[in-house]
CSV table of C-alpha atoms in Angstrom, one decimal:
chain,number,residue,atom,x,y,z
A,168,SER,CA,-48.9,-11.6,-18.8
A,169,GLY,CA,-51.2,-12.1,-21.9
A,170,ASN,CA,-53.3,-10.1,-24.3
A,171,VAL,CA,-56.6,-8.3,-24.3
A,172,PHE,CA,-58.9,-7.4,-27.2
A,173,ASP,CA,-56.5,-9.1,-29.7
A,174,LYS,CA,-52.9,-10.3,-29.9
A,175,SER,CA,-51.7,-6.8,-30.7
A,176,TRP,CA,-52.6,-5.6,-27.2
A,177,THR,CA,-50.4,-7.3,-24.5
A,178,TYR,CA,-49.7,-6.7,-20.8
A,179,LYS,CA,-47.4,-7.8,-18.1
A,180,VAL,CA,-47.6,-7.5,-14.3
A,181,LYS,CA,-44.8,-9.0,-12.2
A,182,ALA,CA,-43.7,-8.6,-8.5
A,183,GLY,CA,-40.5,-9.8,-6.8
A,184,PHE,CA,-39.3,-10.3,-3.3
A,185,THR,CA,-36.4,-8.1,-2.0
A,186,ARG,CA,-33.2,-9.7,-0.8
A,187,LEU,CA,-33.4,-7.7,2.5
A,188,GLY,CA,-36.6,-8.3,4.4
A,189,GLY,CA,-38.4,-10.3,1.8
A,190,ILE,CA,-40.7,-7.5,0.9
A,191,SER,CA,-42.8,-7.9,-2.2
A,192,ARG,CA,-42.4,-5.0,-4.7
A,193,LEU,CA,-44.1,-4.4,-8.0
A,194,GLU,CA,-41.6,-4.7,-10.9
A,195,ASP,CA,-43.2,-4.8,-14.4
A,196,ALA,CA,-46.6,-3.2,-14.9
A,197,PHE,CA,-47.2,-2.2,-18.5
A,198,VAL,CA,-49.4,-2.4,-21.5
A,199,GLN,CA,-48.0,-2.6,-25.1
A,200,LYS,CA,-49.7,-2.1,-28.4
A,201,LYS,CA,-48.1,-3.4,-31.6
A,202,LEU,CA,-49.0,-1.4,-34.7
A,203,GLU,CA,-48.4,-2.2,-38.3
A,204,ASN,CA,-45.0,-2.2,-39.9
A,205,GLY,CA,-43.1,-3.3,-36.8
A,206,ILE,CA,-43.9,-0.4,-34.5
A,207,ALA,CA,-44.8,-0.9,-30.9
A,208,ILE,CA,-45.8,1.5,-28.1
A,209,LYS,CA,-45.3,0.5,-24.4
A,210,VAL,CA,-46.6,2.5,-21.4
A,211,GLY,CA,-46.2,1.8,-17.7
A,212,GLN,CA,-43.4,0.5,-15.5
A,213,PHE,CA,-40.6,-1.5,-17.0
A,214,LYS,CA,-36.9,-1.4,-17.8
A,215,ALA,CA,-35.7,1.4,-20.0
A,216,PRO,CA,-33.6,0.4,-23.1
A,217,TRP,CA,-30.1,0.9,-21.6
A,218,MET,CA,-27.8,-2.0,-20.4
A,219,ARG,CA,-28.4,-5.2,-22.5
A,220,GLU,CA,-27.3,-7.5,-19.6
A,221,GLU,CA,-30.1,-6.0,-17.5
A,222,LEU,CA,-32.7,-6.4,-20.3
A,223,VAL,CA,-31.9,-10.2,-20.3
A,224,SER,CA,-34.1,-11.9,-17.7
A,225,SER,CA,-32.4,-12.9,-14.4
A,226,SER,CA,-33.5,-16.5,-15.2
A,227,LYS,CA,-31.5,-16.5,-18.5
A,228,GLN,CA,-28.1,-15.3,-17.2
A,229,LEU,CA,-24.8,-17.1,-17.7
A,230,THR,CA,-23.6,-17.0,-14.1
A,231,VAL,CA,-25.5,-17.0,-10.7
A,232,GLU,CA,-26.1,-13.3,-11.0
A,233,ARG,CA,-25.4,-10.4,-13.4
A,234,SER,CA,-22.0,-8.8,-13.5
A,235,ILE,CA,-20.9,-6.2,-10.9
A,236,VAL,CA,-20.5,-3.7,-13.7
A,237,ASN,CA,-24.1,-4.2,-14.6
A,238,GLU,CA,-25.2,-3.9,-11.0
A,239,TYR,CA,-23.5,-0.5,-10.8
A,240,PHE,CA,-24.8,0.9,-14.1
A,241,ASN,CA,-28.1,-0.9,-14.7
A,242,GLN,CA,-31.4,0.9,-15.3
A,243,GLY,CA,-33.7,-1.0,-13.0
A,244,TYR,CA,-37.4,-0.3,-13.3
A,245,SER,CA,-38.8,3.1,-14.3
A,246,GLN,CA,-42.1,4.6,-15.3
A,247,GLY,CA,-42.4,5.9,-18.8
A,248,ILE,CA,-43.3,5.4,-22.4
A,249,GLN,CA,-41.3,3.6,-25.1
A,250,VAL,CA,-41.7,3.5,-28.9
A,251,GLY,CA,-39.9,0.7,-30.7
A,252,TYR,CA,-39.4,-0.5,-34.2
A,253,GLU,CA,-38.3,-4.0,-35.2
A,254,ALA,CA,-37.2,-5.1,-38.7
A,255,ASP,CA,-35.6,-8.3,-39.9
A,256,ASP,CA,-32.0,-7.2,-39.2
A,257,PHE,CA,-32.2,-4.3,-36.7
A,258,ARG,CA,-34.5,-2.8,-34.0
A,259,VAL,CA,-34.6,0.5,-32.2
A,260,SER,CA,-36.3,1.8,-29.0
A,261,ALA,CA,-36.7,5.3,-27.7
A,262,TRP,CA,-37.9,5.9,-24.1
A,263,THR,CA,-38.7,8.9,-21.9
A,264,GLY,CA,-39.9,8.7,-18.3
A,265,ASP,CA,-39.6,9.7,-14.6
A,266,GLY,CA,-35.9,8.8,-14.3
A,267,ILE,CA,-33.4,6.0,-14.2
A,268,GLY,CA,-31.9,4.9,-10.9
A,269,SER,CA,-28.4,3.7,-12.1
A,270,ARG,CA,-25.7,4.0,-9.5
A,271,GLY,CA,-23.4,5.1,-12.3
A,272,PHE,CA,-25.5,8.3,-12.4
A,273,GLY,CA,-24.1,9.3,-9.0
A,274,PRO,CA,-26.2,12.0,-7.2
A,275,GLY,CA,-28.3,12.3,-10.3
A,276,ARG,CA,-29.8,8.8,-10.0
A,277,THR,CA,-33.5,8.6,-9.3
A,278,ASN,CA,-35.4,5.3,-9.3
A,279,SER,CA,-39.0,6.1,-10.3
A,280,GLN,CA,-40.2,2.5,-9.6
A,281,ASN,CA,-43.5,2.6,-7.6
A,282,THR,CA,-43.4,6.4,-7.1
A,283,ASP,CA,-46.2,9.0,-7.0
A,284,TRP,CA,-46.8,10.8,-10.3
A,285,ASP,CA,-46.2,14.3,-8.7
A,286,ARG,CA,-42.9,13.4,-7.1
A,287,THR,CA,-40.8,13.1,-10.3
A,288,SER,CA,-37.2,13.9,-9.5
A,289,THR,CA,-36.1,14.8,-13.1
A,290,ASN,CA,-36.6,17.6,-15.5
A,291,TYR,CA,-36.1,15.1,-18.3
A,292,SER,CA,-34.9,11.5,-18.7
A,293,PHE,CA,-34.3,9.9,-22.1
A,294,ALA,CA,-32.9,6.6,-23.3
A,295,GLY,CA,-32.4,5.1,-26.7
A,296,ARG,CA,-31.1,1.7,-27.9
A,297,ALA,CA,-30.3,0.2,-31.3
A,298,GLU,CA,-29.5,-3.5,-32.0
A,299,PHE,CA,-28.2,-5.0,-35.2
A,300,LYS,CA,-28.7,-8.7,-36.0
A,301,LEU,CA,-25.7,-9.9,-38.0
A,302,ALA,CA,-26.7,-13.6,-38.0
A,303,GLY,CA,-29.4,-15.8,-36.5
A,304,GLU,CA,-32.8,-15.0,-35.1
A,305,TRP,CA,-34.0,-12.4,-32.6
A,306,SER,CA,-35.4,-15.1,-30.3
A,307,GLN,CA,-32.0,-16.6,-29.5
A,308,PHE,CA,-30.7,-13.4,-27.9
A,309,LYS,CA,-33.0,-13.7,-24.9
A,310,ASP,CA,-30.2,-15.5,-23.0
A,311,PHE,CA,-26.4,-15.8,-22.8
A,312,SER,CA,-26.1,-19.5,-23.5
A,313,SER,CA,-25.8,-21.3,-26.9
A,314,VAL,CA,-26.6,-25.0,-26.6
A,315,ARG,CA,-25.1,-27.7,-28.8
A,316,GLY,CA,-26.9,-28.0,-32.1
A,317,SER,CA,-28.5,-24.5,-32.0
A,318,ASP,CA,-28.1,-22.0,-34.8
A,319,ALA,CA,-25.2,-19.6,-34.8
A,320,GLY,CA,-26.0,-16.0,-34.2
A,321,MET,CA,-24.4,-12.6,-33.8
A,322,MET,CA,-25.7,-9.2,-32.6
A,323,ALA,CA,-24.3,-5.8,-31.8
A,324,GLY,CA,-26.0,-3.1,-29.7
A,325,VAL,CA,-25.5,0.5,-28.7
A,326,ALA,CA,-27.4,2.7,-26.3
A,327,ALA,CA,-27.4,6.2,-24.8
A,328,VAL,CA,-29.1,8.0,-21.9
A,329,THR,CA,-29.4,11.5,-20.5
A,330,GLN,CA,-31.3,13.0,-17.6
A,331,ARG,CA,-31.3,16.1,-15.3
A,332,ALA,CA,-32.3,16.1,-11.7
A,333,ASN,CA,-34.8,18.6,-10.4
A,334,GLN,CA,-35.6,20.1,-7.0
A,335,ASN,CA,-37.4,16.9,-5.7
A,336,ILE,CA,-34.0,15.1,-5.6
A,337,GLY,CA,-32.6,17.5,-2.9
A,338,VAL,CA,-29.1,18.9,-2.8
A,339,ALA,CA,-28.2,17.3,-6.1
A,340,GLU,CA,-30.7,19.5,-8.0
A,341,GLY,CA,-29.4,20.3,-11.5
A,342,THR,CA,-27.1,17.3,-11.8
A,343,LYS,CA,-26.8,16.3,-15.5
A,344,VAL,CA,-26.0,12.8,-16.6
A,345,TYR,CA,-24.9,11.5,-20.0
A,346,GLY,CA,-24.0,7.9,-20.8
A,347,VAL,CA,-23.2,5.5,-23.6
A,348,THR,CA,-22.9,1.7,-23.8
A,349,GLY,CA,-22.1,-0.8,-26.4
A,350,ASP,CA,-22.2,-4.6,-26.5
A,351,PHE,CA,-21.5,-7.6,-28.8
A,352,THR,CA,-23.1,-11.1,-28.5
A,353,TRP,CA,-21.9,-14.2,-30.4
A,354,ASP,CA,-23.6,-17.6,-30.3
A,355,LEU,CA,-21.5,-20.4,-31.7
A,356,SER,CA,-23.7,-23.5,-31.4
A,357,GLY,CA,-22.2,-24.9,-28.1
A,358,ALA,CA,-20.3,-21.8,-27.1
A,359,SER,CA,-21.1,-18.1,-26.5
A,360,LEU,CA,-19.3,-14.8,-26.1
A,361,PHE,CA,-20.6,-11.5,-24.7
A,362,VAL,CA,-18.6,-8.2,-24.5
A,363,SER,CA,-19.9,-5.0,-23.1
A,364,GLY,CA,-18.6,-1.5,-22.2
A,365,VAL,CA,-20.2,1.5,-20.5
A,366,TRP,CA,-19.3,5.1,-19.7
A,367,THR,CA,-21.1,7.9,-18.0
A,368,ASN,CA,-20.5,11.6,-17.3
A,369,VAL,CA,-22.0,13.0,-14.1
A,370,ASP,CA,-21.9,16.8,-13.8
A,371,GLU,CA,-23.1,18.0,-10.4
A,372,PRO,CA,-23.3,21.8,-9.9
A,373,GLY,CA,-20.5,23.0,-7.5
A,374,SER,CA,-18.7,19.6,-7.6
A,375,GLN,CA,-16.1,17.9,-9.7
A,376,SER,CA,-17.4,16.1,-12.8
A,377,THR,CA,-16.9,12.3,-12.7
A,378,ASN,CA,-16.7,9.7,-15.4
A,379,PRO,CA,-17.2,6.1,-14.1
A,380,TRP,CA,-16.8,3.3,-16.7
A,381,GLY,CA,-16.6,-0.4,-16.9
A,382,VAL,CA,-16.1,-3.4,-19.2
A,383,THR,CA,-17.3,-7.0,-19.1
A,384,ILE,CA,-16.2,-10.0,-21.1
A,385,GLN,CA,-17.8,-13.4,-20.5
A,386,GLY,CA,-18.1,-16.7,-22.4
A,387,GLY,CA,-19.6,-20.1,-22.0
A,388,TYR,CA,-18.8,-23.6,-23.5
A,389,PHE,CA,-20.9,-26.7,-23.3
A,390,VAL,CA,-18.5,-29.5,-22.2
A,391,THR,CA,-21.4,-32.0,-22.5
A,392,GLU,CA,-25.0,-31.8,-23.7
A,393,THR,CA,-26.2,-30.5,-20.3
A,394,VAL,CA,-23.1,-29.0,-18.6
A,395,GLU,CA,-21.9,-25.6,-19.5
A,396,ALA,CA,-18.6,-24.1,-18.2
A,397,PHE,CA,-18.2,-20.3,-18.1
A,398,ALA,CA,-15.8,-17.5,-17.2
A,399,ARG,CA,-16.1,-13.8,-16.9
A,400,TYR,CA,-13.7,-10.8,-16.4
A,401,GLU,CA,-14.8,-7.4,-15.3
A,402,TYR,CA,-13.0,-4.1,-14.8
A,403,MET,CA,-14.7,-1.0,-13.4
A,404,ASP,CA,-13.4,2.5,-12.4
A,405,TYR,CA,-16.0,4.2,-10.1
A,406,ASP,CA,-14.1,7.6,-10.4
A,407,PRO,CA,-15.3,9.2,-7.2
A,408,PRO,CA,-14.0,12.7,-6.3
A,409,THR,CA,-11.9,11.1,-3.5
A,410,SER,CA,-10.1,7.8,-2.9
A,411,SER,CA,-9.9,7.3,-6.6
A,412,ASP,CA,-6.7,5.1,-6.2
A,413,ILE,CA,-8.8,2.3,-4.5
A,414,ALA,CA,-12.1,2.7,-6.2
A,415,ARG,CA,-11.8,-0.2,-8.6
A,416,PHE,CA,-13.2,-3.6,-9.3
A,417,ASP,CA,-10.8,-5.8,-11.1
A,418,GLY,CA,-11.9,-9.4,-11.0
A,419,PHE,CA,-13.0,-12.6,-12.6
A,420,THR,CA,-15.7,-15.3,-12.2
A,421,VAL,CA,-15.6,-18.9,-13.1
A,422,GLY,CA,-18.1,-21.7,-12.7
A,423,GLY,CA,-20.7,-23.9,-14.5
A,424,ASN,CA,-24.3,-24.6,-15.2
A,425,TRP,CA,-26.0,-28.0,-15.1
A,426,PHE,CA,-29.2,-28.1,-17.1
A,427,ILE,CA,-30.9,-30.9,-15.2
A,428,ASN,CA,-33.9,-30.5,-17.5
A,429,THR,CA,-35.7,-27.8,-19.4
A,430,ARG,CA,-37.1,-26.3,-16.2
A,431,VAL,CA,-34.4,-26.9,-13.6
A,432,LYS,CA,-30.8,-25.5,-13.7
A,433,PHE,CA,-28.1,-25.7,-11.0
A,434,THR,CA,-25.3,-23.0,-11.1
A,435,ALA,CA,-22.2,-22.6,-9.0
A,436,ASP,CA,-19.4,-20.0,-9.4
A,437,PHE,CA,-16.4,-18.4,-7.7
A,438,THR,CA,-15.5,-14.7,-7.9
A,439,TYR,CA,-12.3,-13.0,-7.0
A,440,ASN,CA,-11.4,-9.3,-6.9
A,441,PHE,CA,-7.8,-8.3,-7.2
A,442,ALA,CA,-8.5,-4.7,-6.1
A,443,SER,CA,-10.0,-3.2,-2.9
A,444,LEU,CA,-13.6,-2.8,-1.9
A,445,ALA,CA,-12.8,-0.3,0.8
A,446,THR,CA,-14.3,3.2,1.1
A,447,GLY,CA,-15.1,4.6,-2.3
A,448,ALA,CA,-15.9,1.3,-4.0
A,449,PHE,CA,-19.3,-0.2,-4.8
A,450,VAL,CA,-20.0,-3.4,-2.9
A,451,ALA,CA,-22.7,-5.6,-4.6
A,452,ASN,CA,-24.8,-7.8,-2.3
A,453,SER,CA,-25.6,-9.9,-5.3
A,454,ALA,CA,-22.0,-10.9,-5.6
A,455,GLY,CA,-21.7,-11.9,-2.0
A,456,PHE,CA,-19.0,-9.3,-1.3
A,457,ARG,CA,-18.5,-7.2,1.9
A,458,VAL,CA,-16.7,-3.9,2.5
A,459,ASP,CA,-12.9,-4.2,2.8
A,460,GLU,CA,-11.0,-2.6,5.6
A,461,PRO,CA,-8.4,0.0,4.5
A,462,GLY,CA,-5.5,-1.6,2.8
A,463,GLN,CA,-7.3,-4.9,2.3
A,464,ASP,CA,-7.8,-6.5,-1.2
A,465,GLY,CA,-8.1,-10.0,-2.7
A,466,GLN,CA,-11.7,-10.7,-1.6
A,467,TRP,CA,-13.4,-13.8,-3.0
A,468,ALA,CA,-16.9,-15.3,-2.9
A,469,VAL,CA,-18.5,-18.6,-3.7
A,470,ARG,CA,-22.2,-18.8,-4.8
A,471,ALA,CA,-24.6,-21.6,-5.8
A,472,GLN,CA,-28.2,-21.5,-7.1
A,473,LEU,CA,-30.9,-24.0,-7.9
A,474,GLN,CA,-33.4,-22.5,-10.4
A,475,LEU,CA,-36.9,-23.8,-11.1
A,476,LEU,CA,-38.8,-22.1,-13.9
A,477,PHE,CA,-42.6,-22.6,-14.3
């Protein structure tokens, strides 16, 4: 990442290795131009302005990995163009592109990451997000922790998406998707709170309309200058046409972070799901869960991570 010509022209190119197979895939690849009066135009491949938890870097999360609600509804990487405006107390972004691959979009999902320009699977795809800074500085909302002695801050955000699948997506052609999400972040100088909710409507021609939704509540507290304890609760209704009685995630995560220094962080956590992850439920590899057998519930997982940033 860096700038060309002058500081108003910036770029970023980033690749990542997949969990399965270790294949390197292009993630970010964009150019951004900042104009006068707080306006910026971004073009290329990046994350559309949808779920806040996904927009926060994976290196700045509270737990080992993002929430399961986020893994189901997140936007991932897409190709498109975004226009944004930032003021002292609020900022807005509007995006249009080749499609968003959220699992919460059902058969209407389409991930345009690293795809050919002539194979677009949507007639249209739009996303918009607005954030309101109630206290603090914008820079402190790049993560979910609030260290001791830092400034207090508070931010609220809302976002909406819509897209329609075309003939390139196959049998789901014509599927329309609408979605809304809202979130609240509160930094308390040694403690933090994050609350998020999301809902989508998936209307596939000839099929029953579905409305998956989810909520996430998480918080952290620094018990010492370098050790942070955290807890998270999630509830999600996948709302599939069948097996709706078992298609739930209802669980919690507890654990802690040890900030060894400014570059090294050790995280460990424990997650438990009261509901079943049998047929009809989403099983997240990032959470360490597996598919339950019919009638089973109460699955749990333990994770640990050592992170080095450079």
